[in-house]
Amino acid sequence: MKTIDDFNFSNKKALIRVDFNVPLDADFKVTDTNRIEAAKPTIIKVLEDGGSAILMSHLGRPKGQRNPDLSLQHIATAVSEIIGVQIKFVDDCVGDAAVKAAAELQPGEVLLLENLRFHSEEEKGDKEFAEQLAGLGDIYVNDAFGTAHRAHASTTIAAASFPENKCFGYLLAKEIEAIDKVMRTGEKPVLAILGGAKVSSKITIIENILDKVDHLIIGGGMTYTFVKAQGGKVGDSICEDDKMQLALNILQQAAAKGVAVHLPVDVLAADDFNNDAATQVVDVQQIPDGWQGLDAGPKTLEIFKEVILSSNTILWNGPVGVFEMESFARGTITIGQYIDQATQKGAFSLVGGGDSVAAVKQFGFENKVSYVSTGGGAMLESLEGKTLPGIAAIIES
Ligand code: AMP
């Protein structure tokens, strides 16, 4: 795996695919600069080597059309402030203006290209368009994990023009390393905590992960399909009846592979899907009609605590309750606290994919776990065991 540390960028132009798809307010000001900050170490390394950086990204979904609202020019000031260099901007990512701006770039300078997705060729993975992008730089660096699962021109196809001179930036390398720790090299016991709403959206992950983990905690809305499949009463809880056989198969496969599965034993049930609903703690197998399980119960959290604190590698994907409502956030917050404690004891913890990342940020655990993934879809596909095209394109020569 070639990373940016394998190259010296002195007098070289690094063509860097970053993920600057950041949120803007009504005045086109960046409201969350995390993604720009995440790319900073890679850009600084290039500049400190004595090279220059050409940054390319998409912003929003312009669908192949120029759209002034989605111009990357809006973020130029924020990038300059964060990188500490007055960056240059060119209002296209290919064509004469881009070629000229790239050619004139001096060591220590940074050029930001206009939104890649103003050209429909980007998302189509068009080879000629990718070659035009590639022509701008000497070394290709992919540092955009959030789009690594897309075979777009800038994320994948352009890499082919740099058979020897392509590498991962620091951010992408960190993501790959974190996934690797959970899926391959992590110290045992390895635990996956899978929550979220539905079995159907997590099934491929569960099937893939059974070969990698010693313990599997299943929580959240997924619980009730498993409970009902085993003969329990789930009341009005979210349940996918057509996935009950699948749930039983998963439990069977887990047993055959020696994976210990931990399901909730009690839940906080509500008489409505509403923050102000009446609640009671009930046995997970005995949820009365008219009531639905919306969070993990106290006995369940005690069981989960023991498993979490005795694990050396922890993956967390999906909340264990409807954390968006304060009344049902306790379980998810408590899981975060246990993972924090396990991490302090030396465990490696990765939080990735969708809503668990939102929960971790909302409840302030971001810096208490070992790593929070920056890519939703890309992380989910990695956990499903897929090789992401953006990563394969760098590894293949
Ligand atoms: P996912 O995107 O699959 O990770 O699902 C996340 C969503 O699952 C969140 O919006 C949670 O509110 C929801 N969720 C978690 N537990 C439950 C539950 N017991 N009942 C209904 N929805 C739930």
GROMACS .gro file of C-alpha atoms and ligand atoms in nm:
model
  420
    1MET     CA    1   0.000   0.000   0.000
    2LYS     CA    2   0.168   0.320  -0.117
    3THR     CA    3   0.098   0.622   0.097
    4ILE     CA    4   0.196   0.982   0.061
    5ASP     CA    5   0.497   0.914   0.287
    6ASP     CA    6   0.649   0.703   0.007
    7PHE     CA    7   0.689   1.013  -0.211
    8ASN     CA    8   0.892   1.330  -0.206
    9PHE     CA    9   0.693   1.607  -0.370
   10SER     CA   10   0.982   1.848  -0.422
   11ASN     CA   11   0.908   2.041  -0.743
   12LYS     CA   12   0.617   1.806  -0.814
   13LYS     CA   13   0.253   1.887  -0.864
   14ALA     CA   14   0.030   1.665  -0.651
   15LEU     CA   15  -0.315   1.610  -0.798
   16ILE     CA   16  -0.519   1.543  -0.485
   17ARG     CA   17  -0.877   1.411  -0.481
   18VAL     CA   18  -1.019   1.553  -0.161
   19ASP     CA   19  -1.370   1.539  -0.020
   20PHE     CA   20  -1.472   1.903   0.016
   21ASN     CA   21  -1.841   1.824  -0.011
   22VAL     CA   22  -1.914   2.047   0.287
   23PRO     CA   23  -2.241   2.204   0.405
   24LEU     CA   24  -2.300   2.573   0.316
   25ASP     CA   25  -2.548   2.816   0.472
   26ALA     CA   26  -2.774   3.059   0.282
   27ASP     CA   27  -2.481   3.303   0.248
   28PHE     CA   28  -2.261   3.026   0.106
   29LYS     CA   29  -2.045   3.012   0.419
   30VAL     CA   30  -1.906   2.673   0.522
   31THR     CA   31  -2.093   2.558   0.834
   32ASP     CA   32  -1.883   2.248   0.907
   33THR     CA   33  -1.514   2.254   0.816
   34ASN     CA   34  -1.433   1.900   0.936
   35ARG     CA   35  -1.369   1.763   0.589
   36ILE     CA   36  -1.134   2.046   0.498
   37GLU     CA   37  -0.943   2.003   0.824
   38ALA     CA   38  -0.926   1.628   0.761
   39ALA     CA   39  -0.742   1.688   0.430
   40LYS     CA   40  -0.496   1.938   0.579
   41PRO     CA   41  -0.214   1.698   0.682
   42THR     CA   42  -0.191   1.561   0.328
   43ILE     CA   43  -0.179   1.906   0.169
   44ILE     CA   44   0.078   2.033   0.422
   45LYS     CA   45   0.305   1.732   0.358
   46VAL     CA   46   0.311   1.814  -0.015
   47LEU     CA   47   0.387   2.182   0.049
   48GLU     CA   48   0.655   2.109   0.309
   49ASP     CA   49   0.829   1.876   0.065
   50GLY     CA   50   0.854   2.171  -0.174
   51GLY     CA   51   0.571   2.069  -0.403
   52SER     CA   52   0.243   2.225  -0.506
   53ALA     CA   53  -0.110   2.092  -0.460
   54ILE     CA   54  -0.397   2.081  -0.707
   55LEU     CA   55  -0.717   2.005  -0.518
   56MET     CA   56  -1.018   1.850  -0.689
   57SER     CA   57  -1.355   1.772  -0.532
   58HIS     CA   58  -1.725   1.762  -0.592
   59LEU     CA   59  -1.981   1.970  -0.403
   60GLY     CA   60  -2.345   1.868  -0.389
   61ARG     CA   61  -2.529   1.719  -0.685
   62PRO     CA   62  -2.512   1.954  -0.984
   63LYS     CA   63  -2.581   1.654  -1.214
   64GLY     CA   64  -2.341   1.755  -1.489
   65GLN     CA   65  -2.459   2.118  -1.510
   66ARG     CA   66  -2.283   2.438  -1.404
   67ASN     CA   67  -2.461   2.561  -1.094
   68PRO     CA   68  -2.328   2.879  -0.928
   69ASP     CA   69  -2.479   2.775  -0.593
   70LEU     CA   70  -2.251   2.471  -0.593
   71SER     CA   71  -1.930   2.644  -0.699
   72LEU     CA   72  -1.626   2.545  -0.498
   73GLN     CA   73  -1.528   2.912  -0.505
   74HIS     CA   74  -1.760   2.948  -0.202
   75ILE     CA   75  -1.522   2.743   0.007
   76ALA     CA   76  -1.195   2.899  -0.115
   77THR     CA   77  -1.168   3.136   0.183
   78ALA     CA   78  -1.229   2.858   0.435
   79VAL     CA   79  -0.966   2.639   0.265
   80SER     CA   80  -0.713   2.927   0.267
   81GLU     CA   81  -0.773   2.989   0.637
   82ILE     CA   82  -0.742   2.625   0.734
   83ILE     CA   83  -0.438   2.543   0.519
   84GLY     CA   84  -0.271   2.873   0.603
   85VAL     CA   85  -0.192   2.952   0.239
   86GLN     CA   86  -0.383   3.190   0.011
   87ILE     CA   87  -0.513   2.938  -0.240
   88LYS     CA   88  -0.580   2.999  -0.608
   89PHE     CA   89  -0.908   2.905  -0.773
   90VAL     CA   90  -0.983   2.821  -1.134
   91ASP     CA   91  -1.341   2.814  -1.257
   92ASP     CA   92  -1.319   2.480  -1.436
   93CYS     CA   93  -1.152   2.149  -1.357
   94VAL     CA   94  -1.047   2.075  -1.718
   95GLY     CA   95  -0.983   2.280  -2.032
   96ASP     CA   96  -0.745   2.567  -2.114
   97ALA     CA   97  -0.798   2.768  -1.796
   98ALA     CA   98  -0.731   2.466  -1.572
   99VAL     CA   99  -0.426   2.361  -1.777
  100LYS     CA  100  -0.283   2.714  -1.762
  101ALA     CA  101  -0.345   2.754  -1.387
  102ALA     CA  102  -0.187   2.416  -1.315
  103ALA     CA  103   0.115   2.489  -1.538
  104GLU     CA  104   0.178   2.822  -1.364
  105LEU     CA  105   0.158   2.675  -1.015
  106GLN     CA  106   0.480   2.722  -0.815
  107PRO     CA  107   0.615   2.512  -0.528
  108GLY     CA  108   0.432   2.600  -0.206
  109GLU     CA  109   0.116   2.703  -0.391
  110VAL     CA  110  -0.231   2.546  -0.382
  111LEU     CA  111  -0.483   2.546  -0.664
  112LEU     CA  112  -0.850   2.455  -0.612
  113LEU     CA  113  -1.034   2.334  -0.922
  114GLU     CA  114  -1.403   2.404  -0.984
  115ASN     CA  115  -1.663   2.138  -0.894
  116LEU     CA  116  -1.586   1.814  -1.079
  117ARG     CA  117  -1.954   1.728  -1.111
  118PHE     CA  118  -2.024   2.030  -1.332
  119HIS     CA  119  -1.916   1.777  -1.596
  120SER     CA  120  -2.133   1.469  -1.634
  121GLU     CA  121  -1.821   1.277  -1.738
  122GLU     CA  122  -1.704   1.276  -1.377
  123GLU     CA  123  -1.976   1.045  -1.243
  124LYS     CA  124  -1.974   0.841  -1.563
  125GLY     CA  125  -1.608   0.761  -1.502
  126ASP     CA  126  -1.525   0.888  -1.851
  127LYS     CA  127  -1.172   0.790  -1.952
  128GLU     CA  128  -1.092   1.097  -2.163
  129PHE     CA  129  -1.214   1.333  -1.893
  130ALA     CA  130  -1.005   1.141  -1.637
  131GLU     CA  131  -0.701   1.179  -1.862
  132GLN     CA  132  -0.756   1.552  -1.883
  133LEU     CA  133  -0.761   1.572  -1.504
  134ALA     CA  134  -0.455   1.348  -1.483
  135GLY     CA  135  -0.267   1.578  -1.722
  136LEU     CA  136  -0.270   1.852  -1.459
  137GLY     CA  137  -0.043   1.680  -1.205
  138ASP     CA  138   0.267   1.462  -1.163
  139ILE     CA  139   0.157   1.245  -0.870
  140TYR     CA  140  -0.200   1.134  -0.800
  141VAL     CA  141  -0.312   1.130  -0.438
  142ASN     CA  142  -0.651   0.999  -0.330
  143ASP     CA  143  -0.756   1.134   0.009
  144ALA     CA  144  -1.133   1.115  -0.033
  145PHE     CA  145  -1.271   0.813   0.153
  146GLY     CA  146  -1.629   0.943   0.124
  147THR     CA  147  -1.625   0.882  -0.253
  148ALA     CA  148  -1.389   0.582  -0.264
  149HIS     CA  149  -1.685   0.349  -0.331
  150ARG     CA  150  -1.758   0.531  -0.658
  151ALA     CA  151  -1.576   0.450  -0.980
  152HIS     CA  152  -1.580   0.813  -1.090
  153ALA     CA  153  -1.321   0.979  -1.313
  154SER     CA  154  -1.142   1.163  -1.032
  155THR     CA  155  -1.173   0.893  -0.766
  156THR     CA  156  -1.072   0.587  -0.966
  157ILE     CA  157  -1.021   0.620  -1.341
  158ALA     CA  158  -0.759   0.899  -1.325
  159ALA     CA  159  -0.530   0.673  -1.118
  160ALA     CA  160  -0.458   0.461  -1.427
  161SER     CA  161  -0.260   0.750  -1.577
  162PHE     CA  162  -0.010   0.728  -1.289
  163PRO     CA  163   0.108   0.366  -1.283
  164GLU     CA  164   0.406   0.443  -1.059
  165ASN     CA  165   0.302   0.776  -0.912
  166LYS     CA  166  -0.018   0.720  -0.718
  167CYS     CA  167  -0.082   0.688  -0.348
  168PHE     CA  168  -0.323   0.729  -0.059
  169GLY     CA  169  -0.330   1.052   0.138
  170TYR     CA  170  -0.314   1.038   0.517
  171LEU     CA  171  -0.690   1.042   0.567
  172LEU     CA  172  -0.765   0.757   0.329
  173ALA     CA  173  -0.471   0.557   0.467
  174LYS     CA  174  -0.612   0.601   0.820
  175GLU     CA  175  -0.954   0.477   0.710
  176ILE     CA  176  -0.804   0.170   0.544
  177GLU     CA  177  -0.595   0.097   0.851
  178ALA     CA  178  -0.896   0.131   1.083
  179ILE     CA  179  -1.108  -0.107   0.874
  180ASP     CA  180  -0.816  -0.348   0.854
  181LYS     CA  181  -0.782  -0.350   1.231
  182VAL     CA  182  -1.142  -0.455   1.272
  183MET     CA  183  -1.162  -0.698   0.981
  184ARG     CA  184  -0.819  -0.860   0.984
  185THR     CA  185  -0.551  -0.760   1.228
  186GLY     CA  186  -0.742  -0.653   1.539
  187GLU     CA  187  -0.653  -0.799   1.876
  188LYS     CA  188  -0.912  -1.050   1.999
  189PRO     CA  189  -1.176  -1.059   2.129
  190VAL     CA  190  -1.325  -0.863   1.841
  191LEU     CA  191  -1.676  -0.722   1.893
  192ALA     CA  192  -1.920  -0.573   1.643
  193ILE     CA  193  -2.214  -0.372   1.774
  194LEU     CA  194  -2.477  -0.347   1.505
  195GLY     CA  195  -2.787  -0.137   1.557
  196GLY     CA  196  -3.009   0.077   1.340
  197ALA     CA  197  -3.358   0.032   1.213
  198LYS     CA  198  -3.374  -0.271   0.988
  199VAL     CA  199  -3.221  -0.613   0.942
  200SER     CA  200  -3.263  -0.577   0.567
  201SER     CA  201  -3.019  -0.285   0.544
  202LYS     CA  202  -2.756  -0.459   0.759
  203ILE     CA  203  -2.779  -0.817   0.639
  204THR     CA  204  -2.473  -0.813   0.412
  205ILE     CA  205  -2.266  -0.655   0.687
  206ILE     CA  206  -2.380  -0.913   0.941
  207GLU     CA  207  -2.302  -1.202   0.707
  208ASN     CA  208  -1.957  -1.065   0.626
  209ILE     CA  209  -1.871  -0.977   0.983
  210LEU     CA  210  -1.953  -1.321   1.126
  211ASP     CA  211  -1.620  -1.447   0.994
  212LYS     CA  212  -1.426  -1.169   1.164
  213VAL     CA  213  -1.571  -1.127   1.512
  214ASP     CA  214  -1.591  -1.321   1.839
  215HIS     CA  215  -1.892  -1.128   1.972
  216LEU     CA  216  -2.187  -0.966   1.798
  217ILE     CA  217  -2.422  -0.729   1.979
  218ILE     CA  218  -2.748  -0.675   1.794
  219GLY     CA  219  -2.953  -0.376   1.907
  220GLY     CA  220  -3.194  -0.110   1.789
  221GLY     CA  221  -3.491  -0.177   1.566
  222MET     CA  222  -3.329  -0.492   1.426
  223THR     CA  223  -3.383  -0.662   1.760
  224TYR     CA  224  -3.754  -0.727   1.711
  225THR     CA  225  -3.723  -0.930   1.394
  226PHE     CA  226  -3.488  -1.164   1.582
  227VAL     CA  227  -3.709  -1.175   1.891
  228LYS     CA  228  -4.029  -1.248   1.697
  229ALA     CA  229  -3.849  -1.512   1.489
  230GLN     CA  230  -3.760  -1.686   1.816
  231GLY     CA  231  -4.122  -1.684   1.929
  232GLY     CA  232  -4.126  -1.364   2.138
  233LYS     CA  233  -4.406  -1.104   2.147
  234VAL     CA  234  -4.288  -0.771   2.006
  235GLY     CA  235  -4.612  -0.570   2.030
  236ASP     CA  236  -4.604  -0.279   1.786
  237SER     CA  237  -4.223  -0.269   1.757
  238ILE     CA  238  -4.062  -0.228   1.417
  239CYS     CA  239  -4.036  -0.577   1.270
  240GLU     CA  240  -3.968  -0.722   0.927
  241ASP     CA  241  -4.176  -1.039   0.918
  242ASP     CA  242  -4.030  -1.139   0.583
  243LYS     CA  243  -3.682  -1.135   0.734
  244MET     CA  244  -3.755  -1.366   1.028
  245GLN     CA  245  -3.617  -1.677   0.857
  246LEU     CA  246  -3.307  -1.478   0.767
  247ALA     CA  247  -3.268  -1.380   1.131
  248LEU     CA  248  -3.283  -1.744   1.237
  249ASN     CA  249  -3.026  -1.834   0.970
  250ILE     CA  250  -2.793  -1.565   1.103
  251LEU     CA  251  -2.819  -1.705   1.455
  252GLN     CA  252  -2.750  -2.054   1.324
  253GLN     CA  253  -2.450  -1.938   1.120
  254ALA     CA  254  -2.315  -1.748   1.419
  255ALA     CA  255  -2.342  -2.057   1.639
  256ALA     CA  256  -2.166  -2.267   1.376
  257LYS     CA  257  -1.884  -2.014   1.354
  258GLY     CA  258  -1.851  -1.982   1.730
  259VAL     CA  259  -1.965  -1.620   1.741
  260ALA     CA  260  -2.145  -1.521   2.063
  261VAL     CA  261  -2.455  -1.319   1.974
  262HIS     CA  262  -2.593  -1.083   2.238
  263LEU     CA  263  -2.950  -0.961   2.191
  264PRO     CA  264  -3.138  -0.726   2.427
  265VAL     CA  265  -3.322  -0.896   2.714
  266ASP     CA  266  -3.530  -0.593   2.816
  267VAL     CA  267  -3.633  -0.274   2.640
  268LEU     CA  268  -3.775   0.068   2.707
  269ALA     CA  269  -4.114   0.046   2.539
  270ALA     CA  270  -4.340   0.339   2.452
  271ASP     CA  271  -4.712   0.361   2.373
  272ASP     CA  272  -4.638   0.589   2.077
  273PHE     CA  273  -4.344   0.680   1.847
  274ASN     CA  274  -4.312   1.010   2.025
  275ASN     CA  275  -4.069   1.171   2.270
  276ASP     CA  276  -4.352   1.240   2.516
  277ALA     CA  277  -4.509   0.895   2.498
  278ALA     CA  278  -4.573   0.692   2.814
  279THR     CA  279  -4.290   0.441   2.872
  280GLN     CA  280  -4.218   0.124   3.065
  281VAL     CA  281  -3.931  -0.122   3.082
  282VAL     CA  282  -4.046  -0.465   2.969
  283ASP     CA  283  -3.902  -0.807   2.893
  284VAL     CA  284  -3.804  -0.808   2.525
  285GLN     CA  285  -4.006  -1.128   2.468
  286GLN     CA  286  -4.321  -0.981   2.629
  287ILE     CA  287  -4.389  -0.642   2.473
  288PRO     CA  288  -4.762  -0.572   2.513
  289ASP     CA  289  -4.978  -0.488   2.214
  290GLY     CA  290  -4.995  -0.114   2.162
  291TRP     CA  291  -4.636  -0.073   2.287
  292GLN     CA  292  -4.313  -0.058   2.088
  293GLY     CA  293  -3.952  -0.104   2.195
  294LEU     CA  294  -3.759   0.217   2.131
  295ASP     CA  295  -3.445   0.180   2.342
  296ALA     CA  296  -3.232  -0.078   2.520
  297GLY     CA  297  -3.335  -0.159   2.879
  298PRO     CA  298  -3.115  -0.150   3.194
  299LYS     CA  299  -3.047  -0.526   3.216
  300THR     CA  300  -2.951  -0.527   2.849
  301LEU     CA  301  -2.706  -0.243   2.900
  302GLU     CA  302  -2.542  -0.433   3.188
  303ILE     CA  303  -2.492  -0.734   2.962
  304PHE     CA  304  -2.360  -0.517   2.678
  305LYS     CA  305  -2.127  -0.342   2.924
  306GLU     CA  306  -1.956  -0.665   3.018
  307VAL     CA  307  -1.906  -0.765   2.654
  308ILE     CA  308  -1.777  -0.420   2.554
  309LEU     CA  309  -1.536  -0.390   2.845
  310SER     CA  310  -1.387  -0.732   2.778
  311SER     CA  311  -1.326  -0.665   2.405
  312ASN     CA  312  -0.998  -0.547   2.257
  313THR     CA  313  -1.133  -0.445   1.916
  314ILE     CA  314  -1.474  -0.283   1.876
  315LEU     CA  315  -1.673  -0.183   1.570
  316TRP     CA  316  -1.989   0.021   1.623
  317ASN     CA  317  -2.241   0.068   1.347
  318GLY     CA  318  -2.593   0.183   1.421
  319PRO     CA  319  -2.765   0.324   1.731
  320VAL     CA  320  -2.934   0.089   1.981
  321GLY     CA  321  -3.241   0.311   2.016
  322VAL     CA  322  -3.424   0.603   1.860
  323PHE     CA  323  -3.147   0.839   1.977
  324GLU     CA  324  -3.295   1.136   1.789
  325MET     CA  325  -3.559   1.155   2.065
  326GLU     CA  326  -3.417   1.244   2.405
  327SER     CA  327  -3.639   0.994   2.585
  328PHE     CA  328  -3.487   0.707   2.386
  329ALA     CA  329  -3.125   0.820   2.359
  330ARG     CA  330  -3.002   0.677   2.690
  331GLY     CA  331  -2.906   0.333   2.549
  332THR     CA  332  -2.702   0.479   2.266
  333ILE     CA  333  -2.528   0.728   2.499
  334THR     CA  334  -2.451   0.450   2.747
  335ILE     CA  335  -2.301   0.230   2.474
  336GLY     CA  336  -2.083   0.529   2.379
  337GLN     CA  337  -1.968   0.560   2.742
  338TYR     CA  338  -1.876   0.192   2.763
  339ILE     CA  339  -1.682   0.212   2.437
  340ASP     CA  340  -1.504   0.518   2.575
  341GLN     CA  341  -1.407   0.317   2.886
  342ALA     CA  342  -1.291   0.020   2.678
  343THR     CA  343  -1.085   0.254   2.460
  344GLN     CA  344  -0.922   0.408   2.767
  345LYS     CA  345  -0.828   0.056   2.876
  346GLY     CA  346  -0.649   0.007   2.543
  347ALA     CA  347  -0.912  -0.132   2.306
  348PHE     CA  348  -0.924  -0.012   1.946
  349SER     CA  349  -1.268   0.130   1.863
  350LEU     CA  350  -1.402   0.224   1.523
  351VAL     CA  351  -1.734   0.400   1.471
  352GLY     CA  352  -1.852   0.400   1.115
  353GLY     CA  353  -2.137   0.420   0.872
  354GLY     CA  354  -2.433   0.653   0.895
  355ASP     CA  355  -2.627   0.722   1.212
  356SER     CA  356  -2.381   0.596   1.471
  357VAL     CA  357  -2.138   0.864   1.349
  358ALA     CA  358  -2.412   1.126   1.393
  359ALA     CA  359  -2.484   0.992   1.743
  360VAL     CA  360  -2.119   0.991   1.843
  361LYS     CA  361  -2.082   1.352   1.731
  362GLN     CA  362  -2.409   1.462   1.891
  363PHE     CA  363  -2.317   1.312   2.228
  364GLY     CA  364  -1.953   1.425   2.229
  365PHE     CA  365  -1.776   1.088   2.193
  366GLU     CA  366  -1.592   1.187   1.878
  367ASN     CA  367  -1.253   1.218   2.048
  368LYS     CA  368  -1.311   0.935   2.291
  369VAL     CA  369  -1.317   0.650   2.042
  370SER     CA  370  -1.009   0.547   1.843
  371TYR     CA  371  -1.147   0.641   1.503
  372VAL     CA  372  -1.465   0.788   1.355
  373SER     CA  373  -1.500   0.714   0.985
  374THR     CA  374  -1.551   1.002   0.744
  375GLY     CA  375  -1.739   0.798   0.484
  376GLY     CA  376  -2.095   0.672   0.525
  377GLY     CA  377  -2.160   0.463   0.215
  378ALA     CA  378  -1.792   0.384   0.167
  379MET     CA  379  -1.767   0.249   0.521
  380LEU     CA  380  -2.082   0.039   0.484
  381GLU     CA  381  -1.949  -0.115   0.162
  382SER     CA  382  -1.615  -0.186   0.330
  383LEU     CA  383  -1.791  -0.361   0.617
  384GLU     CA  384  -1.987  -0.561   0.363
  385GLY     CA  385  -1.651  -0.691   0.244
  386LYS     CA  386  -1.648  -0.509  -0.089
  387THR     CA  387  -1.325  -0.379  -0.237
  388LEU     CA  388  -1.381  -0.011  -0.304
  389PRO     CA  389  -1.287   0.093  -0.660
  390GLY     CA  390  -1.102   0.404  -0.541
  391ILE     CA  391  -0.884   0.191  -0.317
  392ALA     CA  392  -0.831  -0.087  -0.572
  393ALA     CA  393  -0.718   0.172  -0.828
  394ILE     CA  394  -0.428   0.276  -0.606
  395ILE     CA  395  -0.327  -0.074  -0.501
  396GLU     CA  396  -0.331  -0.216  -0.855
  397SER     CA  397  -0.037  -0.127  -1.072
  398AMP     P1  398  -2.957   0.286   1.034
  398AMP     O1  399  -2.949   0.400   0.937
  398AMP     O2  400  -3.002   0.158   0.975
  398AMP     O3  401  -2.831   0.273   1.116
  398AMP     O4  402  -3.076   0.321   1.133
  398AMP     C1  403  -3.069   0.428   1.221
  398AMP     C2  404  -3.206   0.458   1.269
  398AMP     O5  405  -3.255   0.349   1.343
  398AMP     C3  406  -3.210   0.576   1.362
  398AMP     O6  407  -3.275   0.680   1.297
  398AMP     C4  408  -3.287   0.527   1.482
  398AMP     O7  409  -3.387   0.615   1.525
  398AMP     C5  410  -3.352   0.399   1.431
  398AMP     N1  411  -3.383   0.306   1.539
  398AMP     C6  412  -3.301   0.258   1.631
  398AMP     N2  413  -3.368   0.180   1.719
  398AMP     C7  414  -3.498   0.180   1.681
  398AMP     C8  415  -3.617   0.118   1.733
  398AMP     N3  416  -3.614   0.042   1.840
  398AMP     N4  417  -3.732   0.141   1.668
  398AMP     C9  418  -3.734   0.220   1.558
  398AMP     N5  419  -3.625   0.278   1.504
  398AMP    C10  420  -3.507   0.259   1.565
   0.00000   0.00000   0.00000
